[in-house]
Short mmCIF file of C-alpha atoms in Angstrom, two decimals:
data_model
loop_
_atom_site.label_atom_id
_atom_site.label_comp_id
_atom_site.label_asym_id
_atom_site.label_seq_id
_atom_site.Cartn_x
_atom_site.Cartn_y
_atom_site.Cartn_z
CA ALA A 1 -0.35 -59.99 -3.97
CA GLY A 2 -0.38 -58.33 -0.74
CA ALA A 3 2.93 -56.64 -1.77
CA MET A 4 1.80 -55.90 -4.94
CA SER A 5 -0.87 -53.82 -3.48
CA CYS A 6 1.35 -52.35 -1.14
CA GLY A 7 3.13 -51.51 -3.60
CA SER A 8 0.54 -50.12 -5.77
CA ALA A 9 -0.94 -47.89 -3.01
CA SER A 10 2.73 -45.76 -2.14
CA ALA A 11 2.54 -45.26 -6.08
CA ARG A 12 -0.68 -43.80 -6.59
CA ALA A 13 -0.14 -41.78 -2.87
CA ILE A 14 2.89 -40.56 -4.65
CA PHE A 15 1.18 -39.61 -8.16
CA ALA A 16 -1.43 -37.81 -5.90
CA VAL A 17 1.33 -35.68 -4.01
CA ALA A 18 2.62 -35.18 -6.99
CA ALA A 19 -0.60 -34.23 -8.30
CA LEU A 20 -0.93 -32.31 -5.47
CA ALA A 21 2.18 -30.19 -5.65
CA ASN A 22 1.77 -29.85 -9.74
CA LEU A 23 -1.95 -27.79 -8.71
CA ILE A 24 -0.17 -25.98 -5.82
CA GLU A 25 2.66 -24.94 -8.87
CA ALA A 26 0.43 -24.23 -11.11
CA ALA A 27 -2.35 -22.04 -9.08
CA ASP A 28 1.12 -19.94 -8.16
CA THR A 29 2.41 -19.62 -12.02
CA ARG A 30 -1.37 -17.92 -12.31
CA PHE A 31 0.37 -15.12 -10.65
CA ASP A 32 3.58 -15.00 -13.24
CA GLY A 33 4.15 -12.49 -15.88
CA LEU A 34 2.54 -8.56 -15.26
CA LEU A 35 0.02 -6.90 -12.18
CA THR A 36 -3.16 -7.78 -12.73
CA ALA A 37 -6.65 -6.76 -10.86
CA GLU A 38 -6.43 -10.38 -10.17
CA TYR A 39 -3.25 -10.72 -8.47
CA ALA A 40 -4.18 -7.04 -6.32
CA GLU A 41 -6.41 -8.44 -5.18
CA ARG A 42 -5.11 -11.37 -3.82
CA GLU A 43 -2.37 -9.96 -2.50
CA ILE A 44 -4.82 -7.58 -0.52
CA SER A 45 -6.24 -9.99 1.05
CA HIS A 46 -3.73 -12.40 1.75
CA HIS A 47 -2.06 -11.00 5.53
CA ASP A 48 0.85 -13.29 4.68
CA SER A 49 1.35 -11.40 1.54
CA ILE A 50 4.59 -9.13 0.58
CA PHE A 51 2.55 -6.55 0.85
CA TYR A 52 1.62 -6.39 4.31
CA GLU A 53 5.62 -6.75 5.28
CA LEU A 54 6.60 -3.52 4.03
CA TRP A 55 4.85 -1.41 6.67
CA SER A 56 8.06 -1.19 9.34
CA ASN A 57 10.04 1.33 10.64
CA GLY A 58 12.82 1.25 7.60
CA TRP A 59 13.69 -1.25 5.28
CA GLU A 60 12.83 -4.52 7.37
CA ARG A 61 10.15 -6.82 6.53
CA LEU A 62 6.94 -6.66 9.35
CA ARG A 63 7.06 -9.15 11.30
CA PRO A 64 4.77 -10.44 13.76
CA GLY A 65 5.11 -9.24 17.10
CA LYS A 66 7.13 -6.25 15.72
CA GLU A 67 6.34 -2.33 15.34
CA ALA A 68 4.44 -0.98 12.50
CA CYS A 69 5.15 2.30 11.14
CA TRP A 70 2.18 3.44 12.23
CA ASP A 71 2.68 2.30 16.29
CA GLY A 72 4.75 5.02 17.26
CA GLN A 73 3.03 7.79 15.73
CA PRO A 74 2.07 11.21 18.05
CA GLY A 75 -1.95 9.82 18.96
CA GLY A 76 -1.29 6.30 18.16
CA ALA A 77 -2.45 4.57 15.27
CA ASP A 78 -6.21 5.54 15.44
CA ALA A 79 -5.13 8.96 14.76
CA PHE A 80 -2.02 8.39 12.04
CA PHE A 81 -5.17 6.86 10.55
CA ASP A 82 -7.27 9.77 10.46
CA ARG A 83 -4.85 11.75 9.44
CA VAL A 84 -3.57 10.41 6.38
CA ARG A 85 -8.13 10.56 6.16
CA ARG A 86 -8.06 13.77 5.95
CA GLY A 87 -5.65 14.72 4.17
CA THR A 88 -3.65 16.63 7.09
CA THR A 89 0.29 16.45 5.88
CA CYS A 90 -1.12 17.07 2.03
CA SER A 91 0.63 20.67 2.07
CA ALA A 92 3.46 19.70 3.28
CA ASN A 93 7.26 19.69 1.76
CA TRP A 94 7.52 16.17 -0.61
CA PHE A 95 10.26 17.43 -2.25
CA SER A 96 12.50 17.99 1.18
CA ALA A 97 15.42 15.37 -0.63
CA ALA A 98 16.49 18.89 -3.02
CA LYS A 99 19.12 21.00 -2.42
CA GLY A 100 19.21 24.16 -1.14
CA ASP A 101 15.99 26.67 0.10
CA LEU A 102 13.74 23.54 -1.35
CA ALA A 103 14.89 21.56 1.53
CA ALA A 104 13.46 23.37 4.37
CA ALA A 105 10.03 21.71 5.92
CA ASP A 106 8.33 24.78 5.27
CA ALA A 107 9.74 25.10 1.79
CA ARG A 108 7.46 24.69 -1.47
CA ALA A 109 7.67 23.62 -4.93
CA ARG A 110 6.80 26.17 -7.60
CA PHE A 111 5.54 24.88 -10.13
CA THR A 112 4.01 26.86 -13.24
CA GLY A 113 0.66 25.10 -13.52
CA HIS A 114 -1.21 21.78 -12.38
CA ALA A 115 0.80 19.22 -11.12
CA PRO A 116 -0.03 16.15 -11.84
CA ALA A 117 1.26 13.36 -8.97
CA LEU A 118 3.70 11.19 -11.01
CA LEU A 119 3.98 6.96 -9.62
CA GLY A 120 6.82 4.58 -10.72
CA PHE A 121 9.95 3.13 -10.67
CA ASP A 122 12.73 5.86 -9.58
CA PRO A 123 14.71 5.54 -12.47
CA ASP A 124 11.48 5.46 -14.96
CA ILE A 125 10.00 8.47 -13.70
CA TYR A 126 13.46 9.87 -13.59
CA ASP A 127 13.39 9.57 -17.29
CA TYR A 128 9.52 10.58 -17.67
CA CYS A 129 10.53 14.10 -16.79
CA SER A 130 13.34 14.84 -17.99
CA ASP A 131 11.44 13.85 -21.44
CA LEU A 132 8.58 16.07 -20.32
CA ASN A 133 11.43 18.82 -20.33
CA GLY A 134 13.47 18.35 -23.38
CA GLN A 135 16.51 16.82 -21.25
CA SER A 136 19.11 13.39 -21.39
CA HIS A 137 18.24 11.15 -19.05
CA SER A 138 21.90 10.99 -18.28
CA PHE A 139 23.18 12.24 -14.75
CA THR A 140 26.65 12.82 -14.46
CA GLY A 141 26.07 15.88 -10.86
CA ASN A 142 27.16 14.76 -7.64
CA ASP A 143 23.14 14.53 -5.86
CA TRP A 144 20.63 11.97 -8.12
CA GLN A 145 18.01 12.92 -5.32
CA ALA A 146 18.54 16.57 -6.06
CA GLU A 147 18.31 16.32 -9.23
CA PHE A 148 15.41 14.04 -9.52
CA SER A 149 12.69 16.64 -8.33
CA LEU A 150 14.04 19.13 -9.93
CA ARG A 151 13.70 18.23 -13.31
CA CYS A 152 10.07 16.69 -12.61
CA ILE A 153 8.92 20.50 -10.35
CA ARG A 154 10.45 21.52 -13.74
CA ALA A 155 8.01 19.68 -15.85
CA ASN A 156 5.39 20.53 -13.58
CA ARG A 157 5.18 16.22 -11.72
CA ASN A 158 4.17 15.71 -8.29
CA VAL A 159 6.46 13.21 -7.37
CA LEU A 160 7.60 11.53 -3.25
CA ARG A 161 11.20 13.07 -3.03
CA VAL A 162 11.84 12.84 1.32
CA GLN A 163 15.06 11.22 3.03
CA GLN A 164 15.11 11.71 6.37
CA GLY A 165 12.07 9.37 8.19
CA TRP A 166 10.68 8.27 5.32
CA THR A 167 8.59 4.60 5.76
CA MET A 168 5.71 3.30 4.21
CA CYS A 169 3.81 5.23 6.25
CA LYS A 170 4.73 8.21 4.45
CA ASN A 171 4.34 6.95 0.94
CA LEU A 172 0.76 6.50 2.46
CA GLU A 173 0.24 9.98 3.60
CA TRP A 174 1.44 10.80 0.45
CA ILE A 175 -1.35 8.48 -2.14
CA LEU A 176 -4.15 9.24 -0.40
CA CYS A 177 -3.04 13.45 -0.80
CA ALA A 178 -2.39 12.25 -4.35
CA ALA A 179 -5.23 10.25 -5.39
CA ARG A 180 -7.70 13.08 -3.92
CA GLY A 181 -5.76 15.81 -5.62
CA TRP A 182 -4.58 17.89 -2.27
CA LEU A 183 -1.25 18.12 -2.68
CA PRO A 184 0.41 21.50 -3.60
CA GLY A 185 0.15 22.13 -7.29
CA MET A 186 -2.52 19.77 -8.42
CA TRP A 187 -5.72 21.46 -9.46
CA ARG A 188 -7.38 18.26 -10.19
CA ASN A 189 -6.75 14.64 -9.74
CA GLU A 190 -5.36 13.30 -11.56
CA LEU A 191 -2.14 10.89 -11.17
CA GLU A 192 -0.14 9.08 -14.10
CA PHE A 193 2.33 6.71 -14.78
CA ALA A 194 5.77 6.60 -15.48
CA VAL A 195 5.44 2.44 -15.52
CA ILE A 196 1.70 1.73 -16.69
CA PRO A 197 0.54 -0.98 -13.51
CA SER A 198 -0.41 -3.44 -16.37
CA ARG A 199 2.82 -3.87 -17.22
CA MET A 200 4.75 -3.82 -13.91
CA ASP A 201 6.90 -7.79 -14.06
CA LEU A 202 5.63 -9.31 -11.11
CA ALA A 203 9.15 -11.21 -11.12
CA LYS A 204 10.61 -7.25 -9.53
CA HIS A 205 7.87 -7.72 -6.44
CA ARG A 206 8.06 -10.78 -5.22
CA ALA A 207 11.61 -11.74 -6.02
CA PRO A 208 13.96 -8.82 -6.26
CA SER A 209 17.37 -8.95 -7.19
CA SER A 210 18.75 -7.14 -4.23
CA CYS A 211 17.26 -5.10 -0.98
CA ILE A 212 17.63 -2.27 1.55
CA ASN A 213 19.93 -2.63 3.82
CA GLY A 214 19.11 -6.76 4.02
CA PRO A 215 18.86 -9.29 2.93
CA CYS A 216 15.84 -9.50 0.69
CA THR A 217 14.73 -11.88 2.92
CA SER A 218 15.18 -10.07 5.85
CA HIS A 219 14.26 -6.82 3.70
CA PHE A 220 12.48 -4.90 1.52
CA ALA A 221 13.80 -3.27 -1.98
CA VAL A 222 12.55 0.03 -3.70
CA ASP A 223 10.59 -1.70 -6.52
CA ASN A 224 8.16 -3.12 -3.95
CA VAL A 225 7.34 0.03 -2.91
CA TYR A 226 5.78 1.25 -6.32
CA PHE A 227 4.00 -2.18 -6.58
CA ALA A 228 2.43 -1.05 -2.84
CA GLU A 229 1.41 1.71 -3.98
CA VAL A 230 -0.65 0.38 -6.38
CA LEU A 231 -2.26 -2.23 -4.13
CA VAL A 232 -3.85 1.08 -2.30
CA LEU A 233 -4.76 2.56 -5.13
CA SER A 234 -6.73 -0.69 -6.21
CA SER A 235 -8.21 -0.42 -2.38
CA VAL A 236 -9.58 2.22 -2.04
CA CYS A 237 -10.38 3.67 -5.32
CA ALA A 238 -13.83 3.13 -6.28
CA ASN A 239 -12.91 2.92 -9.87
CA ALA A 240 -9.77 0.84 -9.37
CA LYS A 241 -10.01 -1.17 -12.57
CA GLU A 242 -9.45 1.40 -14.16
CA LEU A 243 -5.86 1.11 -13.12
CA TYR A 244 -5.53 -1.72 -15.29
CA ALA A 245 -7.24 -0.08 -18.37
CA TYR A 246 -4.50 2.64 -18.22
CA ARG A 247 -2.32 3.29 -21.46
CA GLN A 248 0.57 5.90 -21.58
CA GLY A 249 0.07 9.45 -22.65
CA GLY A 250 -3.79 8.98 -20.18
CA ARG A 251 -4.75 10.68 -16.74
CA TYR A 252 -6.05 8.37 -14.01
CA ALA A 253 -8.24 9.80 -11.58
CA CYS A 254 -8.98 8.33 -8.70
CA GLU A 255 -13.01 8.32 -7.38
CA PHE A 256 -11.78 7.92 -3.62
CA ASP A 257 -13.94 5.27 -1.46
CA GLU A 258 -14.14 6.64 2.30
CA ALA A 259 -15.42 2.87 3.00
CA ARG A 260 -12.56 1.25 1.48
CA TYR A 261 -10.33 3.58 2.90
CA ARG A 262 -11.13 2.11 5.91
CA ARG A 263 -11.35 -1.28 5.41
CA LEU A 264 -7.72 -0.85 4.08
CA ALA A 265 -6.73 0.87 7.74
CA LEU A 266 -8.57 -1.90 9.39
CA ALA A 267 -6.79 -4.52 7.21
CA LEU A 268 -3.54 -2.67 7.73
CA ARG A 269 -3.74 -2.84 11.50
CA SER A 270 -4.76 -6.23 12.05
CA ARG A 271 -1.74 -7.09 9.49
CA GLY A 272 -3.89 -7.63 6.56
CA ALA A 273 -6.47 -10.30 8.55
CA GLN A 274 -9.95 -10.12 6.72
CA SER A 275 -13.25 -11.76 7.62
CA PRO A 276 -15.49 -12.49 4.99
CA ALA A 277 -17.04 -10.12 6.29
CA LEU A 278 -15.11 -7.31 5.29
CA ALA A 279 -14.57 -9.20 1.88
CA ALA A 280 -18.19 -8.78 1.56
CA GLY A 281 -18.80 -4.57 1.90
CA CYS A 282 -19.42 -4.64 5.43
CA ILE A 283 -18.85 -1.40 7.90
CA ASP A 284 -17.85 -1.09 11.65
CA THR A 285 -19.79 1.36 13.21
CA PRO A 286 -18.73 4.83 13.24
CA ALA A 287 -17.31 6.01 16.35
CA TRP A 288 -18.20 2.89 18.34
CA SER A 289 -15.75 2.10 21.14
CA SER A 290 -16.34 -0.20 24.16
CA PRO A 291 -17.00 1.00 27.33
CA THR A 292 -12.83 0.87 28.14
CA GLY A 293 -11.94 2.58 24.97
CA LEU A 294 -11.47 -0.20 22.84
CA THR A 295 -12.31 1.16 18.98
CA CYS A 296 -12.74 -1.68 15.76
CA ALA A 297 -9.20 -1.68 15.44
CA ASP A 298 -8.11 -2.65 18.72
CA TYR A 299 -10.34 -5.63 18.65
CA ALA A 300 -8.24 -6.55 14.36
CA SER A 301 -5.05 -6.08 15.83
CA ARG A 302 -4.70 -6.87 19.50
CA ARG A 303 -6.69 -10.63 18.04
CA TYR A 304 -9.80 -9.78 20.15
CA CYS A 305 -11.55 -10.98 16.40
CA SER A 306 -10.27 -12.30 14.10
CA GLU A 307 -12.60 -13.94 10.38
CA ALA A 308 -15.31 -12.37 11.41
CA SER A 309 -15.27 -13.80 14.79
CA ALA A 310 -13.05 -14.34 18.05
CA PRO A 311 -10.91 -17.18 18.11
CA ALA A 312 -10.65 -19.88 20.69
CA GLY A 313 -10.20 -17.83 23.99
CA GLN A 314 -11.24 -14.41 23.69
CA ARG A 315 -15.06 -14.72 23.34
CA TRP A 316 -14.96 -13.02 26.86
CA ALA A 317 -14.52 -9.63 24.59
CA LEU A 318 -17.66 -10.06 23.35
CA GLY A 319 -21.28 -9.82 24.95
CA GLU A 320 -23.41 -7.01 26.55
CA TYR A 321 -20.20 -6.54 29.06
CA HIS A 322 -18.04 -4.63 26.27
CA GLY A 323 -20.69 -3.28 23.95
CA TRP A 324 -21.65 -5.89 21.51
CA PRO A 325 -18.69 -6.40 19.54
CA GLU A 326 -20.00 -8.67 17.37
CA ARG A 327 -23.04 -6.60 16.40
CA ASN A 328 -20.64 -3.45 16.10
CA CYS A 329 -17.20 -4.77 14.22
CA CYS A 330 -17.06 -6.83 11.69
CA ALA A 331 -14.05 -8.37 12.52
CA CYS A 332 -15.99 -9.79 15.44
CA GLY A 333 -19.52 -10.94 13.20
CA LYS A 334 -20.85 -7.48 12.53
CA GLU A 335 -22.95 -8.78 9.43
#
């Protein structure tokens, strides 16, 4: 009887483990298929998601302890995210991948009308611009990037075509300019999508077939970039749900929300560590810094605070002596 009882207990344990595995698998497969607003929210709110691995200084996945693309920016991370917020680089040449005069830093595309920003996977953007021009999708030349740029300029569409110095930080600058209609040639903040966000196949993001400059275990793919662009829009646009109702031939006007941008910037700097306060819409006290000059973003990125409190061993960084970060910073517990 004892052996029977032990065997039954073992069987129950095996069944329990199997049931748990099935639940985990079922929860994960909810996010198979196409991109949804639910998946976007999940990706942004989890610090270990793919989204937060794309912000290195190249195509290598960002790992703990590695330098992010904003760390080496002039003036440091604070200055970079503030420049993005103010749009100080929006008037730059975003078509430097083109050849000839257009490749120069001070050159600008010559549009003949309003030039909405166009997002998507590269081959689809190329075909989209070609269709607007009545051109064939085929390409037989020597420089696809240059031809890509010229076709979209001819179609009066703003696209990101830079080759030198590209990182996801450059993408963040461009997408924030596009979201507010601040790119050269944009008369209104209108965006178009060569691939509709709600039709994006998550397999391209979660399990790309090939990645740039290395295996996908340590590097990411070009396709990941478009997913990241849509996730950024989901983060900073108050009308993000309209992204997933977008239909071909339409245009999307982002209702840019500066508070949402500040939360995204904080999440990126802290490698995605989100607190309940952040998720609920907490906003750091504007211009707050500690007596030693640390900002709320510094407290999060240095892990002095996380999940709306100070981790074990870091409570020394709180209190009156440090300017009450717990009353001013969402990551430290501000409500």
